[in-house]
Coordinates of C-alpha atoms in Angstrom, one line a residue:
Chain A
M1 CA -98.6 44.1 24.7
K2 CA -100.0 44.4 21.2
L3 CA -98.8 41.7 18.8
L4 CA -99.1 41.5 15.1
L5 CA -98.6 37.8 13.9
V6 CA -97.6 37.1 10.4
G7 CA -99.3 33.9 9.2
E8 CA -98.2 31.7 6.3
Y9 CA -100.0 30.4 3.3
R10 CA -98.5 28.2 0.5
E11 CA -99.8 26.5 -2.6
G12 CA -103.3 27.7 -1.9
R13 CA -103.4 26.5 1.7
L14 CA -103.2 28.1 5.1
L15 CA -100.2 26.5 6.8
D16 CA -100.6 24.8 10.2
I17 CA -97.7 26.7 11.6
T18 CA -100.0 29.7 11.9
A19 CA -101.5 28.1 14.9
E20 CA -98.0 28.1 16.6
L21 CA -98.0 31.9 16.3
M22 CA -101.3 31.9 18.2
G23 CA -99.7 29.6 20.7
F24 CA -96.8 32.1 21.2
A25 CA -99.3 35.0 21.6
A26 CA -101.2 33.1 24.3
A27 CA -98.0 32.2 26.1
I28 CA -96.6 35.7 26.2
G29 CA -100.0 37.2 26.8
G30 CA -101.4 40.1 24.8
E31 CA -103.8 41.3 22.2
A32 CA -103.0 39.6 18.9
S33 CA -103.9 40.6 15.3
L34 CA -102.9 38.6 12.3
F35 CA -101.4 39.6 8.9
L36 CA -101.9 37.0 6.2
V37 CA -101.3 36.9 2.5
G38 CA -103.8 34.2 1.8
S39 CA -107.5 33.7 0.8
A40 CA -110.8 34.9 2.2
E41 CA -112.0 31.3 1.6
E42 CA -109.7 30.0 4.4
V43 CA -109.3 32.3 7.3
P44 CA -107.9 31.2 10.6
A45 CA -110.4 31.0 13.5
F46 CA -109.6 33.6 16.2
N47 CA -111.1 36.7 17.7
G48 CA -109.1 39.7 16.6
T49 CA -108.3 41.7 13.5
L50 CA -107.1 39.9 10.4
Y51 CA -105.2 42.0 7.9
L52 CA -105.9 40.0 4.8
V53 CA -104.1 40.2 1.4
D54 CA -105.2 38.3 -1.6
A55 CA -102.4 35.9 -2.5
K56 CA -104.0 35.5 -6.0
V57 CA -103.3 39.2 -6.7
Y58 CA -100.0 39.7 -4.7
G59 CA -98.4 36.3 -4.9
E60 CA -97.4 33.8 -2.2
Y61 CA -93.7 34.9 -2.4
N62 CA -93.3 38.5 -3.3
P63 CA -91.1 40.0 -0.6
E64 CA -91.0 43.7 -1.6
V65 CA -94.8 43.9 -2.0
H66 CA -95.5 41.8 1.1
K67 CA -93.3 44.2 3.0
Q68 CA -95.2 47.2 1.8
L69 CA -98.5 45.6 2.7
L70 CA -97.2 44.5 6.1
L71 CA -96.0 48.1 6.8
K72 CA -99.6 49.2 6.2
A73 CA -100.9 46.7 8.8
V74 CA -98.2 47.9 11.2
Q75 CA -99.2 51.5 10.7
E76 CA -102.8 50.8 11.3
E77 CA -102.3 48.3 14.2
N78 CA -99.3 50.0 15.9
P79 CA -98.1 46.7 17.5
D80 CA -95.3 46.5 20.0
L81 CA -94.1 43.2 18.6
V82 CA -94.4 41.7 15.1
V83 CA -94.0 37.9 15.2
F84 CA -93.0 35.7 12.3
V85 CA -92.2 32.0 12.2
H86 CA -88.5 31.3 11.6
S87 CA -89.2 29.7 8.2
S88 CA -88.3 30.2 4.6
Y89 CA -91.0 32.9 4.5
G90 CA -90.4 34.4 7.9
W91 CA -86.6 34.7 7.8
D92 CA -86.9 36.2 4.4
L93 CA -89.5 38.8 5.2
A94 CA -88.7 39.7 8.8
P95 CA -85.4 41.6 8.2
R96 CA -87.1 43.6 5.5
L97 CA -89.7 44.9 7.9
A98 CA -87.2 45.4 10.7
A99 CA -85.0 47.5 8.3
S100 CA -87.9 49.6 7.1
L101 CA -89.0 50.3 10.7
K102 CA -85.4 50.4 11.9
V103 CA -86.3 48.3 14.9
A104 CA -84.5 45.3 16.6
Q105 CA -85.0 41.8 15.2
V106 CA -84.5 38.7 17.3
S107 CA -84.2 35.5 15.3
E108 CA -85.4 32.0 16.1
V109 CA -86.8 32.6 19.6
I110 CA -87.4 29.5 21.8
G111 CA -88.5 31.2 25.0
F112 CA -88.8 34.5 26.8
A113 CA -88.3 36.1 30.2
G114 CA -89.3 39.7 30.9
N115 CA -88.2 41.7 27.8
A116 CA -85.4 39.2 26.9
Y117 CA -85.8 36.4 24.3
E118 CA -84.0 33.1 24.6
V119 CA -82.3 32.0 21.4
G120 CA -79.9 29.2 20.4
C121 CA -76.5 29.9 19.0
C122 CA -73.3 28.0 17.9
N123 CA -75.3 25.4 16.0
A124 CA -77.8 25.2 19.0
K125 CA -75.0 24.0 21.3
M126 CA -75.4 27.2 23.4
H127 CA -78.2 29.5 24.4
R128 CA -78.2 33.3 25.1
N129 CA -80.8 36.0 25.9
V130 CA -81.3 38.8 23.3
T131 CA -83.0 42.0 24.4
P132 CA -84.4 44.5 21.9
L133 CA -83.1 48.0 22.6
T134 CA -85.9 49.6 20.5
S135 CA -89.4 50.2 21.8
K136 CA -90.9 48.0 19.0
A137 CA -89.4 44.8 17.8
V138 CA -89.6 42.1 15.2
I139 CA -89.1 38.4 16.2
T140 CA -89.1 35.1 14.5
I141 CA -90.1 32.0 16.6
Q142 CA -88.6 28.6 16.1
A143 CA -91.0 26.1 14.5
G144 CA -92.1 23.7 17.2
A145 CA -90.9 25.8 20.2
F146 CA -94.5 27.0 21.1
P147 CA -97.5 24.6 21.1
A148 CA -100.0 25.2 18.4
L149 CA -103.3 26.8 19.6
Q150 CA -106.6 26.5 17.8
E151 CA -108.3 29.4 19.4
G152 CA -111.6 29.4 17.6
G153 CA -113.7 32.5 16.8
T154 CA -114.3 34.9 13.9
P155 CA -111.8 37.6 13.0
V156 CA -112.7 41.1 11.8
V157 CA -111.3 41.1 8.3
K158 CA -109.6 44.2 6.9
V159 CA -108.4 43.8 3.3
L160 CA -105.2 45.5 2.3
S161 CA -103.9 46.4 -1.1
T162 CA -101.0 48.3 -2.7
D163 CA -99.8 49.5 -6.1
V164 CA -96.1 49.0 -5.3
A165 CA -94.4 47.1 -8.1
S166 CA -92.7 43.8 -7.5
T167 CA -89.0 43.4 -7.9
T168 CA -89.2 39.6 -7.8
E169 CA -90.9 37.3 -10.2
F170 CA -92.2 34.1 -8.7
V171 CA -91.8 31.4 -11.3
G172 CA -93.3 28.4 -9.5
Y173 CA -92.9 25.5 -7.0
E174 CA -90.9 22.3 -7.5
P175 CA -92.4 19.4 -5.6
A176 CA -90.3 17.4 -3.1
E177 CA -88.3 14.6 -4.8
A178 CA -90.0 11.2 -4.8
R179 CA -88.6 8.9 -2.1
D180 CA -87.4 5.4 -2.6
V181 CA -86.9 4.9 1.1
N182 CA -89.9 5.1 3.4
L183 CA -88.3 5.9 6.8
A184 CA -91.6 7.1 8.2
K185 CA -92.9 3.5 8.6
A186 CA -89.6 2.0 10.0
E187 CA -89.6 0.7 13.5
I188 CA -85.8 1.3 13.8
V189 CA -83.9 4.0 12.0
V190 CA -80.1 4.2 12.2
S191 CA -78.8 7.5 10.8
A192 CA -75.3 8.6 9.7
G193 CA -74.1 12.2 10.4
R194 CA -71.1 14.3 9.5
G195 CA -69.1 12.5 12.2
I196 CA -68.7 9.5 10.1
G197 CA -65.9 11.4 8.4
K198 CA -66.0 10.1 4.9
K199 CA -68.3 8.4 2.3
E200 CA -66.9 4.9 2.8
N201 CA -68.0 4.9 6.4
I202 CA -71.6 4.9 5.4
E203 CA -71.2 1.2 5.2
V204 CA -70.3 1.0 8.9
I205 CA -73.6 2.6 9.7
R206 CA -75.5 0.5 7.1
S207 CA -74.2 -2.6 8.8
L208 CA -75.5 -1.5 12.1
A209 CA -78.9 -0.7 10.5
K210 CA -78.9 -4.2 9.1
A211 CA -78.0 -5.8 12.4
F212 CA -80.9 -3.9 14.0
G213 CA -83.2 -4.8 11.2
G214 CA -83.8 -1.1 10.6
E215 CA -83.6 1.4 7.8
L216 CA -80.7 3.7 7.1
G217 CA -81.2 7.4 7.6
A218 CA -78.9 10.4 7.3
S219 CA -78.5 14.0 8.4
R220 CA -78.3 16.9 6.0
P221 CA -74.5 17.3 5.7
V222 CA -74.1 13.7 4.6
V223 CA -76.7 14.2 1.9
D224 CA -75.2 17.6 0.9
A225 CA -71.7 16.0 0.6
G226 CA -73.2 13.5 -1.8
W227 CA -72.4 10.5 0.4
I228 CA -76.0 9.2 0.2
D229 CA -79.1 10.3 -1.7
H230 CA -81.7 12.7 -0.4
G231 CA -84.3 9.9 0.1
H232 CA -82.5 9.0 3.3
Q233 CA -82.5 12.5 4.8
V234 CA -84.2 13.0 8.2
G235 CA -85.2 16.5 9.2
S236 CA -87.3 19.5 8.4
T237 CA -86.2 19.4 4.7
G238 CA -86.3 15.6 4.6
Q239 CA -88.5 13.0 6.3
T240 CA -90.0 13.2 9.7
V241 CA -89.6 9.9 11.5
T242 CA -91.1 8.4 14.7
P243 CA -89.5 4.9 15.0
K244 CA -89.5 2.9 18.3
L245 CA -85.7 3.3 18.2
Y246 CA -83.6 6.0 16.6
V247 CA -79.8 5.7 16.5
A248 CA -77.9 8.9 15.7
C249 CA -74.3 8.1 14.7
G250 CA -72.1 11.2 14.5
I251 CA -75.0 13.6 14.3
S252 CA -74.5 16.8 16.3
G253 CA -78.2 17.6 16.3
S254 CA -79.1 20.7 14.4
I255 CA -82.6 22.1 15.0
Q256 CA -83.6 21.0 11.5
H257 CA -82.5 17.4 12.3
L258 CA -84.1 17.3 15.7
A259 CA -87.4 18.5 14.2
G260 CA -87.4 15.3 12.1
M261 CA -86.7 12.7 14.8
K262 CA -87.2 14.0 18.3
K263 CA -90.6 12.2 18.7
S264 CA -88.9 8.8 18.3
G265 CA -89.7 6.3 21.1
F266 CA -86.1 5.9 22.2
I267 CA -83.1 7.8 21.0
L268 CA -79.6 6.4 21.2
A269 CA -76.9 8.9 20.1
I270 CA -73.2 8.2 19.6
N271 CA -71.0 11.3 19.4
K272 CA -67.5 12.2 20.5
D273 CA -68.7 15.6 21.6
K274 CA -70.3 15.4 25.0
D275 CA -71.9 18.8 24.5
A276 CA -73.5 18.1 21.1
P277 CA -77.1 19.3 21.1
I278 CA -78.3 15.8 20.2
G279 CA -77.7 15.1 23.9
E280 CA -80.8 17.3 24.6
V281 CA -83.2 14.8 23.0
A282 CA -81.2 11.5 23.4
D283 CA -82.2 9.0 26.0
V284 CA -78.7 7.7 25.9
L285 CA -75.7 9.6 24.7
V286 CA -72.6 7.3 24.2
V287 CA -69.5 9.5 24.2
A288 CA -67.2 7.5 21.9
D289 CA -65.4 7.2 18.6
L290 CA -68.2 5.9 16.5
L291 CA -65.8 4.0 14.1
Q292 CA -64.8 1.9 17.1
F293 CA -68.1 1.7 19.0
V294 CA -70.5 1.1 16.0
P295 CA -68.6 -2.0 14.6
A296 CA -68.4 -3.4 18.2
L297 CA -72.1 -3.0 18.7
T298 CA -72.9 -4.4 15.2
A299 CA -70.8 -7.5 16.0
K300 CA -72.7 -8.1 19.3
L301 CA -76.1 -7.8 17.6
S302 CA -75.3 -10.1 14.7
Chain B
M1 CA -69.6 42.6 -13.9
K2 CA -68.6 43.3 -10.3
I3 CA -69.4 40.8 -7.6
L4 CA -69.1 41.1 -3.8
V5 CA -69.0 38.0 -1.5
C6 CA -69.4 38.6 2.2
I7 CA -67.9 36.0 4.5
K8 CA -67.6 35.5 8.2
Q9 CA -65.0 33.6 10.2
V10 CA -66.6 31.5 13.0
P11 CA -65.3 29.0 15.5
D12 CA -65.3 25.3 14.7
M13 CA -68.7 24.2 16.0
E14 CA -67.3 21.1 17.7
S15 CA -65.2 23.4 20.0
P16 CA -66.1 23.5 23.7
F17 CA -67.7 26.9 24.2
R18 CA -67.3 29.0 27.4
P19 CA -68.9 32.3 28.1
N20 CA -66.7 35.5 28.1
G21 CA -66.4 37.6 31.2
S22 CA -69.7 39.4 30.7
A23 CA -71.4 36.3 29.3
T24 CA -72.5 38.3 26.2
W25 CA -70.8 35.8 23.9
F26 CA -68.1 33.1 23.9
D27 CA -64.6 33.4 25.1
E28 CA -62.4 33.4 22.0
S29 CA -59.3 31.9 23.6
D30 CA -58.5 28.3 22.6
L31 CA -61.0 28.3 19.8
A32 CA -60.0 27.4 16.2
F33 CA -61.6 29.6 13.6
R34 CA -62.7 28.8 10.0
M35 CA -64.8 30.2 7.3
N36 CA -68.6 30.0 8.0
E37 CA -69.8 27.0 6.2
Y38 CA -72.7 28.8 4.5
D39 CA -70.2 31.3 3.1
E40 CA -68.1 28.6 1.5
Y41 CA -71.1 28.0 -0.8
A42 CA -71.3 31.7 -1.5
V43 CA -67.7 31.9 -2.5
E44 CA -68.0 28.8 -4.7
E45 CA -71.1 30.1 -6.5
A46 CA -69.4 33.5 -7.2
V47 CA -66.3 31.8 -8.6
R48 CA -68.5 29.4 -10.7
L49 CA -70.2 32.5 -12.2
K50 CA -66.9 34.1 -13.0
E51 CA -65.8 30.9 -14.7
Q52 CA -69.1 30.7 -16.7
L53 CA -68.4 34.2 -17.9
G54 CA -64.9 33.4 -19.1
G55 CA -63.2 35.2 -16.1
E56 CA -64.7 38.6 -16.8
P57 CA -66.3 39.4 -13.5
E58 CA -64.2 40.8 -10.7
I59 CA -64.9 39.3 -7.3
T60 CA -64.3 41.2 -4.1
V61 CA -64.4 39.2 -0.9
L62 CA -65.2 41.1 2.3
S63 CA -64.9 40.1 5.9
I64 CA -65.3 42.0 9.2
G65 CA -63.3 41.3 12.3
P66 CA -59.9 41.3 13.9
D67 CA -56.8 40.2 12.1
R68 CA -57.6 36.5 12.5
V69 CA -60.3 36.8 9.7
I70 CA -57.5 37.3 7.1
E71 CA -57.1 33.5 7.2
A72 CA -60.6 33.1 5.9
I73 CA -60.1 35.9 3.4
K74 CA -57.0 34.1 2.1
K75 CA -58.9 30.9 1.6
A76 CA -61.5 32.8 -0.5
L77 CA -58.8 34.4 -2.6
A78 CA -57.2 30.9 -3.1
I79 CA -60.6 29.6 -4.3
G80 CA -60.8 32.3 -6.9
C81 CA -61.9 35.7 -5.5
D82 CA -59.8 38.5 -7.1
R83 CA -59.3 41.0 -4.3
A84 CA -60.3 41.4 -0.7
V85 CA -61.5 44.0 1.8
H86 CA -60.7 43.4 5.4
I87 CA -62.8 45.7 7.6
L88 CA -61.0 45.8 10.8
E89 CA -63.2 45.5 13.8
P90 CA -61.6 44.1 16.9
E91 CA -65.0 44.2 18.7
V92 CA -66.8 42.2 16.1
A93 CA -68.3 39.8 18.7
S94 CA -70.3 42.7 20.2
R95 CA -71.6 44.0 16.8
E96 CA -75.1 42.7 16.1
P97 CA -76.7 42.1 12.7
W98 CA -77.9 45.7 12.1
Q99 CA -74.4 47.1 12.7
I100 CA -72.7 44.5 10.6
A101 CA -75.1 45.1 7.7
S102 CA -74.7 48.9 8.1
I103 CA -70.9 48.5 7.8
I104 CA -71.2 46.3 4.7
A105 CA -73.8 48.6 3.0
A106 CA -71.6 51.7 3.7
Y107 CA -68.7 50.0 2.0
A108 CA -70.8 48.7 -1.0
R109 CA -72.9 51.8 -1.5
D110 CA -70.9 53.6 -4.2
K111 CA -69.1 50.5 -5.7
Q112 CA -71.8 49.5 -8.2
F113 CA -71.7 45.8 -7.4
D114 CA -74.0 43.8 -9.8
L115 CA -74.3 40.8 -7.5
L116 CA -73.8 40.2 -3.8
F117 CA -73.5 36.8 -2.3
T118 CA -73.7 35.9 1.4
G119 CA -74.3 32.8 3.4
M120 CA -78.0 32.5 4.5
Q121 CA -76.8 32.7 8.1
S122 CA -73.7 32.2 10.3
Q123 CA -73.1 29.0 12.2
D124 CA -72.4 30.9 15.4
R125 CA -75.1 33.6 15.6
G126 CA -77.5 32.2 13.1
S127 CA -79.7 35.3 12.8
A128 CA -80.2 35.0 9.0
Q129 CA -80.5 38.8 9.0
V130 CA -77.4 40.3 7.6
G131 CA -77.7 39.5 3.9
V132 CA -81.3 40.7 3.6
L133 CA -80.5 43.8 5.7
V134 CA -77.6 44.8 3.4
A135 CA -79.9 44.5 0.4
E136 CA -82.6 46.6 2.1
L137 CA -80.0 49.3 3.1
L138 CA -78.7 49.3 -0.5
G139 CA -82.3 49.4 -1.9
I140 CA -81.8 46.3 -4.2
P141 CA -83.8 43.1 -4.5
S142 CA -82.8 40.0 -2.6
T143 CA -83.8 36.5 -2.0
T144 CA -82.7 33.9 0.5
T145 CA -81.9 30.2 1.1
L146 CA -80.6 29.3 -2.4
V147 CA -80.1 25.7 -3.4
G148 CA -80.0 26.7 -7.1
F149 CA -78.5 29.7 -8.9
A150 CA -78.3 30.7 -12.5
W151 CA -77.5 34.0 -14.2
A152 CA -78.2 35.1 -17.7
D153 CA -78.4 38.6 -19.2
G154 CA -78.6 40.4 -16.0
V155 CA -81.3 38.2 -14.5
V156 CA -80.8 35.8 -11.6
T157 CA -82.9 32.7 -11.5
A158 CA -82.8 31.4 -7.9
T159 CA -84.2 28.2 -6.5
R160 CA -85.1 28.6 -2.8
E161 CA -85.3 25.8 -0.3
L162 CA -88.7 25.8 1.4
E163 CA -90.0 23.4 4.0
G164 CA -90.6 19.7 3.5
G165 CA -88.3 19.4 0.4
V166 CA -90.4 21.8 -1.7
K167 CA -88.5 24.4 -3.6
G168 CA -89.6 27.8 -5.0
K169 CA -88.2 29.3 -8.1
V170 CA -87.9 33.1 -8.4
R171 CA -86.3 35.6 -10.8
L172 CA -84.7 39.0 -10.0
R173 CA -83.0 41.6 -12.0
T174 CA -79.5 42.7 -11.0
P175 CA -78.2 44.5 -9.0
A176 CA -79.3 41.9 -6.5
L177 CA -78.3 40.0 -3.4
V178 CA -78.7 36.3 -2.7
T179 CA -78.1 34.3 0.4
C180 CA -76.7 30.7 0.0
Q181 CA -78.0 27.6 1.7
L182 CA -75.9 24.4 2.4
G183 CA -75.9 22.1 -0.6
L184 CA -76.1 24.9 -3.2
N185 CA -72.9 23.5 -4.9
S186 CA -69.9 21.5 -3.9
P187 CA -67.3 23.9 -2.5
R188 CA -63.8 23.1 -3.9
Y189 CA -60.7 22.9 -1.8
P190 CA -58.0 25.5 -2.7
T191 CA -55.1 24.0 -4.6
L192 CA -51.5 24.6 -3.6
P193 CA -50.7 26.6 -6.8
N194 CA -53.8 28.8 -6.1
I195 CA -52.8 29.3 -2.5
M196 CA -49.5 30.6 -3.7
K197 CA -51.1 32.8 -6.4
A198 CA -53.5 34.2 -3.8
R199 CA -50.6 35.6 -1.8
K200 CA -50.1 38.2 -4.5
K201 CA -53.7 39.3 -4.4
E202 CA -54.6 42.7 -2.9
I203 CA -56.1 42.9 0.6
T204 CA -57.3 46.4 1.5
T205 CA -57.8 47.2 5.1
L206 CA -60.5 49.6 6.3
Q207 CA -61.7 50.7 9.7
A208 CA -65.2 49.6 10.7
G209 CA -65.7 52.8 12.7
E210 CA -65.0 55.0 9.6
L211 CA -67.7 53.2 7.6
S212 CA -70.6 53.2 10.1
S213 CA -71.3 54.4 13.6
E214 CA -74.8 52.8 13.9
K215 CA -75.7 51.9 17.5
P216 CA -76.8 48.3 18.4
L217 CA -80.5 47.5 18.2
T218 CA -80.2 44.5 20.5
G219 CA -78.3 43.5 23.6
S220 CA -76.9 40.0 24.4
A221 CA -76.6 38.3 27.8
A222 CA -76.4 35.0 29.6
F223 CA -74.5 33.0 27.0
R224 CA -74.7 29.5 28.4
H225 CA -75.1 25.8 27.9
P226 CA -78.8 25.0 27.6
E227 CA -80.5 23.5 30.6
K228 CA -80.7 19.7 30.1
K229 CA -84.4 19.1 29.6
G230 CA -84.4 15.3 29.0
S231 CA -83.6 12.6 31.4
G232 CA -80.9 11.4 29.1
V233 CA -78.0 9.3 30.4
V234 CA -74.4 10.1 29.2
L235 CA -72.2 7.0 29.0
E236 CA -68.4 7.1 28.9
G237 CA -65.8 4.4 29.1
S238 CA -64.2 1.7 27.1
V239 CA -65.9 0.5 23.9
D240 CA -66.6 -3.0 25.3
E241 CA -68.2 -1.6 28.5
L242 CA -70.2 0.8 26.5
V243 CA -71.6 -1.9 24.1
E244 CA -72.6 -4.0 27.1
K245 CA -74.3 -1.1 28.9
V246 CA -76.1 0.0 25.7
L247 CA -77.4 -3.5 25.0
V248 CA -78.7 -3.8 28.6
I249 CA -80.5 -0.4 28.3
L250 CA -82.0 -1.2 24.9
K251 CA -83.4 -4.6 26.1
D252 CA -84.8 -2.9 29.2
K253 CA -86.3 0.2 27.7
T254 CA -87.3 -0.7 24.2
A255 CA -89.3 -3.4 22.6
V256 CA -87.1 -3.8 19.6
L257 CA -84.5 -6.0 21.1
R258 CA -85.2 -9.5 22.5

C-alpha cells in the first residue's frame, strides 16, 4: 500500500504529532511519503519522498491553497491512502481533499483490520468498523492512538508551488490563556464533570479535593457552561496532568478529556453510567450518584 | 441576508446503546433524541447575528431524518430561526457523511445563502466532515471549530480552536460556511411564548431521494461496546459500602493515602 502522510507545522515549528503518522504507516505497513507545509530548515527525518510547501509563502492555515498543493502531491504520488491527524488542521483539510477526489473519508481512526478502520462513535462509548468503498481513501487518525516513530533518514525533497488564490485570510494566533492553577504539578487532582448537574455542586467536588489535599480540575462542559474558569480544564484544549491519583467525578470521558489525564498513576471514576468511556481508563469505576457518594467519601477522609 | 443552519437530532449520549440487527449502527428503540449539542451553538450564533442586524436576516433551519427530527426543528424555531426545511429520510442512519452533505448541498445550491452554520461534528457519528463537504460541494469558503464569530460588511472573522488552548483567527468573505465548537456562545433556552410563536412558523417537507441519489462512499459494521482494555474494577452497591471499598483500594494501591 502507498501512503501519503500529511504532516503538521505551526508557529514556525514542525509538530511532534507528525511522528505519529510515521507510527501509523509502520503499523499498517507500506511505502510512505509525506506532504508538509513547513520549512526546508526543519524537515522530518525519514527515508521517502517529502512534498514540501513553504509555509512562509503559502501560510500555515490556508485550506483552499493547501488543498490545491496536496492535490498536486496526490497526482504525482498516486497514493492508496492519504493520512491526516484528526486535529484542527487535519479535520479541516481532509474533507476538502476527499471531496475533490470524491473518495471515502474515515474520521478519527484508532485501529484497523483488513480494509476496515476502527473508529469510536456516540461520544466514544461505542466502536464500529468503517470500510471505504472507493479504491483510494482519506483517513484521519486519532492523536495518541498510534505510537510515535522517529524513523531517521533523509527524505528526497520535492518542492511544490501553486498560483491558486486564497479564499481565507489568516490574521494570527492567540496564545493560550495564562493559568492561575498549575494542575500539572499536583499529586492529586479531583475533577468535576457535567454529571455534577449545576454550578453550585462544584463546591461538593472542591470539598473532596480539599479533603484529599489535591487540586480541583474540570472537564470541558463544566468550563463551557461557565461553572469554573478555563484554568481548571483538563484535556487536549486544557492542561495535561499526571498526578498519582486522579478522581473523575461525573466525567463521561471524551477522547479530549482522556488525552489530558489517562497517564495518571491511579484513576478513580465516579459515574452513574456504567458504560461511560471513562471506565476504559479508570482503575476503579464507582457506579453511584456522585452527590451522595462524594460527600460520604469527603466525610470519611476529613 | 439569508442564513442556513443545519442541525442533526442525536440520541442522548447517556443512553445505553445496543447494535441494530445488522450491527451497522444503534437500535433506535427506547432511545430519547435531542438536538446535537454542537448544533445548539450553531443555532444560537445565527440567531445572535440576526439580532445584531436588527432582525433583517432570514434564518432557515434544516434537518434530515424521519419525523422525529421535527422536535429538534421546533426547538430551533423557538430559539429564533424563521422557517424550517425537514428533509424526510427514514433511512438517515445508513446515510454517511458524503450522502448527507450531497443532500444539503442540493437543497442549498440555488438558494443564495450568505452564511451557513453547522456544528463541527455530531455527537453520535463524530466524523466532522459534513459541514466542510457542503461548502466544498457549493464551492464556497469554509472554516471549522469556531469558538469566536463576528460578521461585518460581508466579512466573517472566525476564531478557531487549535490544540493546547491556542486559537487561530481567520477572515473569509461571504458566502461562507462555518462549523461551531462547544463553548462558542451560551445557547439560550426557548421561552414559552417563543415556543408558542414557533408553532406558526413554516416547516417545508422535502424528500431526500428527490434531492440527491449519491451512493455511499463508506460502509459501517460491527457497532459494539469497546473491548475493555484496562484491568479496571467496577464497584456497585450502597454508598457506605462503596466508600469503605474505595478507601481500602486507595490505601492499598496508591501512596497518597495513609
